[in-house]
Short mmCIF file of C-alpha atoms and ligand atoms in Angstrom, two decimals:
data_model
loop_
_atom_site.label_atom_id
_atom_site.label_comp_id
_atom_site.label_asym_id
_atom_site.label_seq_id
_atom_site.Cartn_x
_atom_site.Cartn_y
_atom_site.Cartn_z
CA UNK A 1 13.60 174.10 106.67
CA UNK A 2 12.36 170.92 105.05
CA UNK A 3 12.47 170.87 101.25
CA UNK A 4 9.41 169.72 99.39
CA UNK A 5 10.23 167.80 96.17
CA UNK A 6 8.94 169.64 93.17
CA UNK A 7 8.45 166.45 91.15
CA UNK A 8 6.86 163.25 92.35
CA UNK A 9 9.16 160.51 93.35
CA UNK A 10 8.70 157.58 90.86
CA UNK A 11 9.95 154.78 93.01
CA UNK A 12 8.62 151.50 91.85
CA UNK A 13 9.31 148.09 90.30
CA UNK A 14 10.87 147.62 86.88
CA UNK A 15 13.14 149.92 84.94
CA UNK A 16 13.74 153.07 86.97
CA UNK A 17 12.88 155.81 84.65
CA UNK A 18 10.76 158.78 85.42
CA UNK A 19 7.15 157.85 84.65
CA UNK A 20 6.24 159.06 81.17
CA UNK A 21 9.83 159.66 80.07
CA UNK A 22 12.20 157.57 77.95
CA UNK A 23 15.56 156.25 79.03
CA UNK A 24 18.38 158.83 79.12
CA UNK A 25 20.88 156.83 77.09
CA UNK A 26 23.88 159.00 77.89
CA UNK A 27 22.92 159.04 81.51
CA UNK A 28 22.56 155.24 81.53
CA UNK A 29 25.96 154.95 79.91
CA UNK A 30 27.59 157.17 82.60
CA UNK A 31 25.90 155.39 85.48
CA UNK A 32 25.87 151.71 84.44
CA UNK A 33 26.77 151.04 80.89
CA UNK A 34 30.44 151.63 81.32
CA UNK A 35 30.60 148.76 83.77
CA UNK A 36 27.92 146.44 82.31
CA UNK A 37 29.64 146.07 79.04
CA UNK A 38 32.71 144.58 80.79
CA UNK A 39 30.61 141.56 81.65
CA UNK A 40 29.35 140.93 78.12
CA UNK A 41 32.23 138.63 76.90
CA UNK A 42 31.78 136.37 79.89
CA UNK A 43 28.14 136.35 79.55
CA UNK A 44 28.20 135.43 75.89
CA UNK A 45 30.78 132.72 76.61
CA UNK A 46 28.53 131.29 79.29
CA UNK A 47 25.54 131.21 76.95
CA UNK A 48 27.74 129.55 74.34
CA UNK A 49 26.72 131.85 71.45
CA UNK A 50 28.26 134.19 68.80
CA UNK A 51 31.06 132.01 67.23
CA UNK A 52 30.75 131.96 63.47
CA UNK A 53 33.12 129.02 63.32
CA UNK A 54 30.64 126.79 65.30
CA UNK A 55 27.16 127.88 64.41
CA UNK A 56 24.53 126.51 66.82
CA UNK A 57 22.23 125.41 63.86
CA UNK A 58 21.37 122.19 62.15
CA UNK A 59 22.63 121.45 58.62
CA UNK A 60 20.86 122.96 55.69
CA UNK A 61 18.25 125.23 57.46
CA UNK A 62 18.96 128.62 55.98
CA UNK A 63 18.27 130.14 52.52
CA UNK A 64 21.13 132.64 52.96
CA UNK A 65 24.08 133.51 55.18
CA UNK A 66 25.41 137.05 55.29
CA UNK A 67 28.47 138.22 57.12
CA UNK A 68 29.47 141.89 56.94
CA UNK A 69 32.99 143.00 57.93
CA UNK A 70 33.47 139.96 60.21
CA UNK A 71 35.06 137.02 58.39
CA UNK A 72 38.64 138.36 58.55
CA UNK A 73 38.42 138.49 62.28
CA UNK A 74 37.56 134.84 62.67
CA UNK A 75 40.62 132.89 63.89
CA UNK A 76 40.09 130.43 60.92
CA UNK A 77 38.05 132.05 58.22
CA UNK A 78 37.97 128.86 56.19
CA UNK A 79 36.35 127.10 59.11
CA UNK A 80 33.83 129.88 59.26
CA UNK A 81 32.96 129.46 55.58
CA UNK A 82 32.56 125.67 56.06
CA UNK A 83 29.99 126.53 58.76
CA UNK A 84 28.18 128.88 56.45
CA UNK A 85 27.94 126.22 53.80
CA UNK A 86 26.84 123.56 56.34
CA UNK A 87 23.81 125.53 57.40
CA UNK A 88 22.77 126.58 53.92
CA UNK A 89 20.09 124.63 51.97
CA UNK A 90 21.48 123.24 48.70
CA UNK A 91 21.83 125.68 45.94
CA UNK A 92 21.51 128.73 48.29
CA UNK A 93 24.03 131.54 48.86
CA UNK A 94 26.41 132.99 51.39
CA UNK A 95 27.46 136.61 50.97
CA UNK A 96 30.43 138.15 52.83
CA UNK A 97 31.78 141.77 52.79
CA UNK A 98 35.45 142.15 53.65
CA UNK A 99 37.76 145.15 53.75
CA UNK A 100 40.20 145.68 50.95
CA UNK A 101 43.83 146.65 51.33
CA UNK A 102 45.19 149.12 53.90
CA UNK A 103 45.83 151.56 50.95
CA UNK A 104 42.22 151.30 49.67
CA UNK A 105 40.70 151.69 53.05
CA UNK A 106 42.88 154.55 54.45
CA UNK A 107 40.60 155.45 57.37
CA UNK A 108 41.89 152.31 59.05
CA UNK A 109 44.95 151.70 56.85
CA UNK A 110 46.87 154.76 57.93
CA UNK A 111 46.35 154.01 61.58
CA UNK A 112 47.33 150.36 61.07
CA UNK A 113 50.54 151.33 59.23
CA UNK A 114 51.43 153.94 61.75
CA UNK A 115 50.73 151.82 64.79
CA UNK A 116 52.84 149.01 63.34
CA UNK A 117 55.80 151.34 63.55
CA UNK A 118 55.20 151.71 67.25
CA UNK A 119 54.14 148.12 67.81
CA UNK A 120 56.11 146.10 65.26
CA UNK A 121 55.36 142.73 67.07
CA UNK A 122 51.62 143.37 66.53
CA UNK A 123 51.83 144.09 62.82
CA UNK A 124 49.78 141.08 61.78
CA UNK A 125 47.08 141.78 64.40
CA UNK A 126 46.96 145.44 63.40
CA UNK A 127 46.44 144.38 59.77
CA UNK A 128 43.89 141.77 60.47
CA UNK A 129 41.20 144.06 58.99
CA UNK A 130 42.84 143.66 55.54
CA UNK A 131 43.62 139.89 55.84
CA UNK A 132 41.14 138.90 53.21
CA UNK A 133 41.76 141.73 50.82
CA UNK A 134 43.13 139.54 48.04
CA UNK A 135 40.20 138.59 45.73
CA UNK A 136 41.95 135.46 44.50
CA UNK A 137 42.66 134.33 48.05
CA UNK A 138 39.06 134.99 49.07
CA UNK A 139 37.85 133.05 46.07
CA UNK A 140 40.08 130.10 46.96
CA UNK A 141 38.82 130.19 50.49
CA UNK A 142 35.19 129.84 49.30
CA UNK A 143 36.16 127.10 46.91
CA UNK A 144 37.99 125.16 49.64
CA UNK A 145 34.85 125.37 51.81
CA UNK A 146 32.97 123.68 49.00
CA UNK A 147 31.16 126.68 47.48
CA UNK A 148 30.55 126.94 43.76
CA UNK A 149 29.80 129.79 41.35
CA UNK A 150 31.94 132.13 43.38
CA UNK A 151 32.02 135.83 42.43
CA UNK A 152 34.19 138.48 44.09
CA UNK A 153 33.27 142.14 43.35
CA UNK A 154 35.26 145.11 44.39
CA UNK A 155 33.07 148.09 45.40
CA UNK A 156 34.01 151.43 46.77
CA UNK A 157 31.95 153.58 49.13
CA UNK A 158 32.94 156.94 50.41
CA UNK A 159 32.04 158.53 53.77
CA UNK A 160 33.29 161.81 55.01
CA UNK A 161 34.45 163.30 58.31
CA UNK A 162 33.88 167.02 58.67
CA UNK A 163 37.22 167.51 60.30
CA UNK A 164 40.44 165.75 61.42
CA UNK A 165 39.16 166.01 65.00
CA UNK A 166 36.02 164.13 64.18
CA UNK A 167 38.11 161.39 62.45
CA UNK A 168 40.44 161.24 65.43
CA UNK A 169 37.56 161.15 67.99
CA UNK A 170 36.29 158.00 66.22
CA UNK A 171 39.41 156.19 67.40
CA UNK A 172 39.58 157.74 70.81
CA UNK A 173 36.35 156.22 71.90
CA UNK A 174 35.87 153.18 69.65
CA UNK A 175 36.03 149.49 70.27
CA UNK A 176 38.00 147.28 67.91
CA UNK A 177 41.53 146.02 67.53
CA UNK A 178 42.98 149.26 66.12
CA UNK A 179 41.57 151.62 68.67
CA UNK A 180 42.59 149.17 71.35
CA UNK A 181 46.06 149.01 70.09
CA UNK A 182 46.15 152.79 69.84
CA UNK A 183 45.13 153.17 73.50
CA UNK A 184 47.58 150.37 74.57
CA UNK A 185 50.38 152.23 72.83
CA UNK A 186 49.91 155.13 75.12
CA UNK A 187 51.36 153.05 77.94
CA UNK A 188 53.63 150.66 76.07
CA UNK A 189 55.60 153.16 73.92
CA UNK A 190 57.45 156.16 75.00
CA UNK A 191 56.72 157.59 71.51
CA UNK A 192 53.05 157.95 72.02
CA UNK A 193 51.37 158.39 68.64
CA UNK A 194 48.79 161.08 68.23
CA UNK A 195 47.61 163.79 66.04
CA UNK A 196 50.09 166.63 65.65
CA UNK A 197 52.96 164.58 67.02
CA UNK A 198 53.77 162.64 63.99
CA UNK A 199 53.21 163.79 60.36
CA UNK A 200 52.23 160.22 59.30
CA UNK A 201 49.03 160.75 61.11
CA UNK A 202 47.95 163.60 58.85
CA UNK A 203 45.57 162.65 56.05
C1 SAM B 301 33.96 145.31 62.41
S1 SAM B 301 32.72 144.38 63.25
C2 SAM B 301 31.38 144.31 62.09
C3 SAM B 301 30.14 144.40 62.79
C4 SAM B 301 28.91 144.63 61.85
N1 SAM B 301 28.64 143.40 61.04
C5 SAM B 301 28.95 145.81 60.98
O1 SAM B 301 29.05 145.65 59.65
O2 SAM B 301 29.08 146.89 61.49
C6 SAM B 301 33.40 142.78 63.30
C7 SAM B 301 32.41 141.72 63.91
O3 SAM B 301 32.99 140.43 63.71
C8 SAM B 301 32.58 139.67 64.80
N2 SAM B 301 33.47 138.42 64.92
C9 SAM B 301 34.76 138.36 65.09
N3 SAM B 301 35.08 137.13 65.20
C10 SAM B 301 33.99 136.29 65.16
C11 SAM B 301 33.76 134.91 65.16
N4 SAM B 301 34.73 134.02 65.31
N5 SAM B 301 32.41 134.55 65.01
C12 SAM B 301 31.43 135.39 64.87
N6 SAM B 301 31.66 136.80 64.81
C13 SAM B 301 32.94 137.18 64.92
C14 SAM B 301 32.81 140.59 65.97
O4 SAM B 301 32.01 140.18 67.08
C15 SAM B 301 32.32 141.93 65.44
O5 SAM B 301 30.91 142.16 65.74
#
């Protein structure tokens, strides 16, 4: 017997969501997002955007430049700071936030140290997050880029995971060099790291 749809079919131009309803983000992710994100790097490269070492702006056009948790990942952080200074109006400020040492940032530090045991050739990459942890080094980098009146503050923030499982899940699904290295280590090392298998993973 022919079935009659109980809801009207909302077939039409534009974004295909049911009329009157929002986008189901999880559904979109399952259906399309998992593939569409794979094209993002090529798309950004084609558009010639997003490189902090070659900002697409004229000289002296901004009152401030801020960069949170990014500078240490630039291939050449000094070059990035020169760009920051170039686009700033005279007398204005750049502010950057970088991660401290692996010991002071254990949520990433523990994984970086542990993965380095499994992937010793990748130690520098795994510790990139902490590459600008030295306050004196950071100050010198700013000075070399032509900045004056440089101040480096060390500040601590605390965030909590309710359980180890929640902490671990943040790596299982995340993007970033450490989660990528962790997932790569599944296949490249016979000693797969993971919770419960190695006491160094317990925090
Ligand atoms: C840990 S994320 C921080 C993202 C965000 N600012 C935040 O605080 O959550 C590091 C960011 O640095 C960016 N990044 C890395 N190398 C870069 C470069 N050469 N130029 C501009 N951004 C870069 C990455 O694209 C990424 O978004």
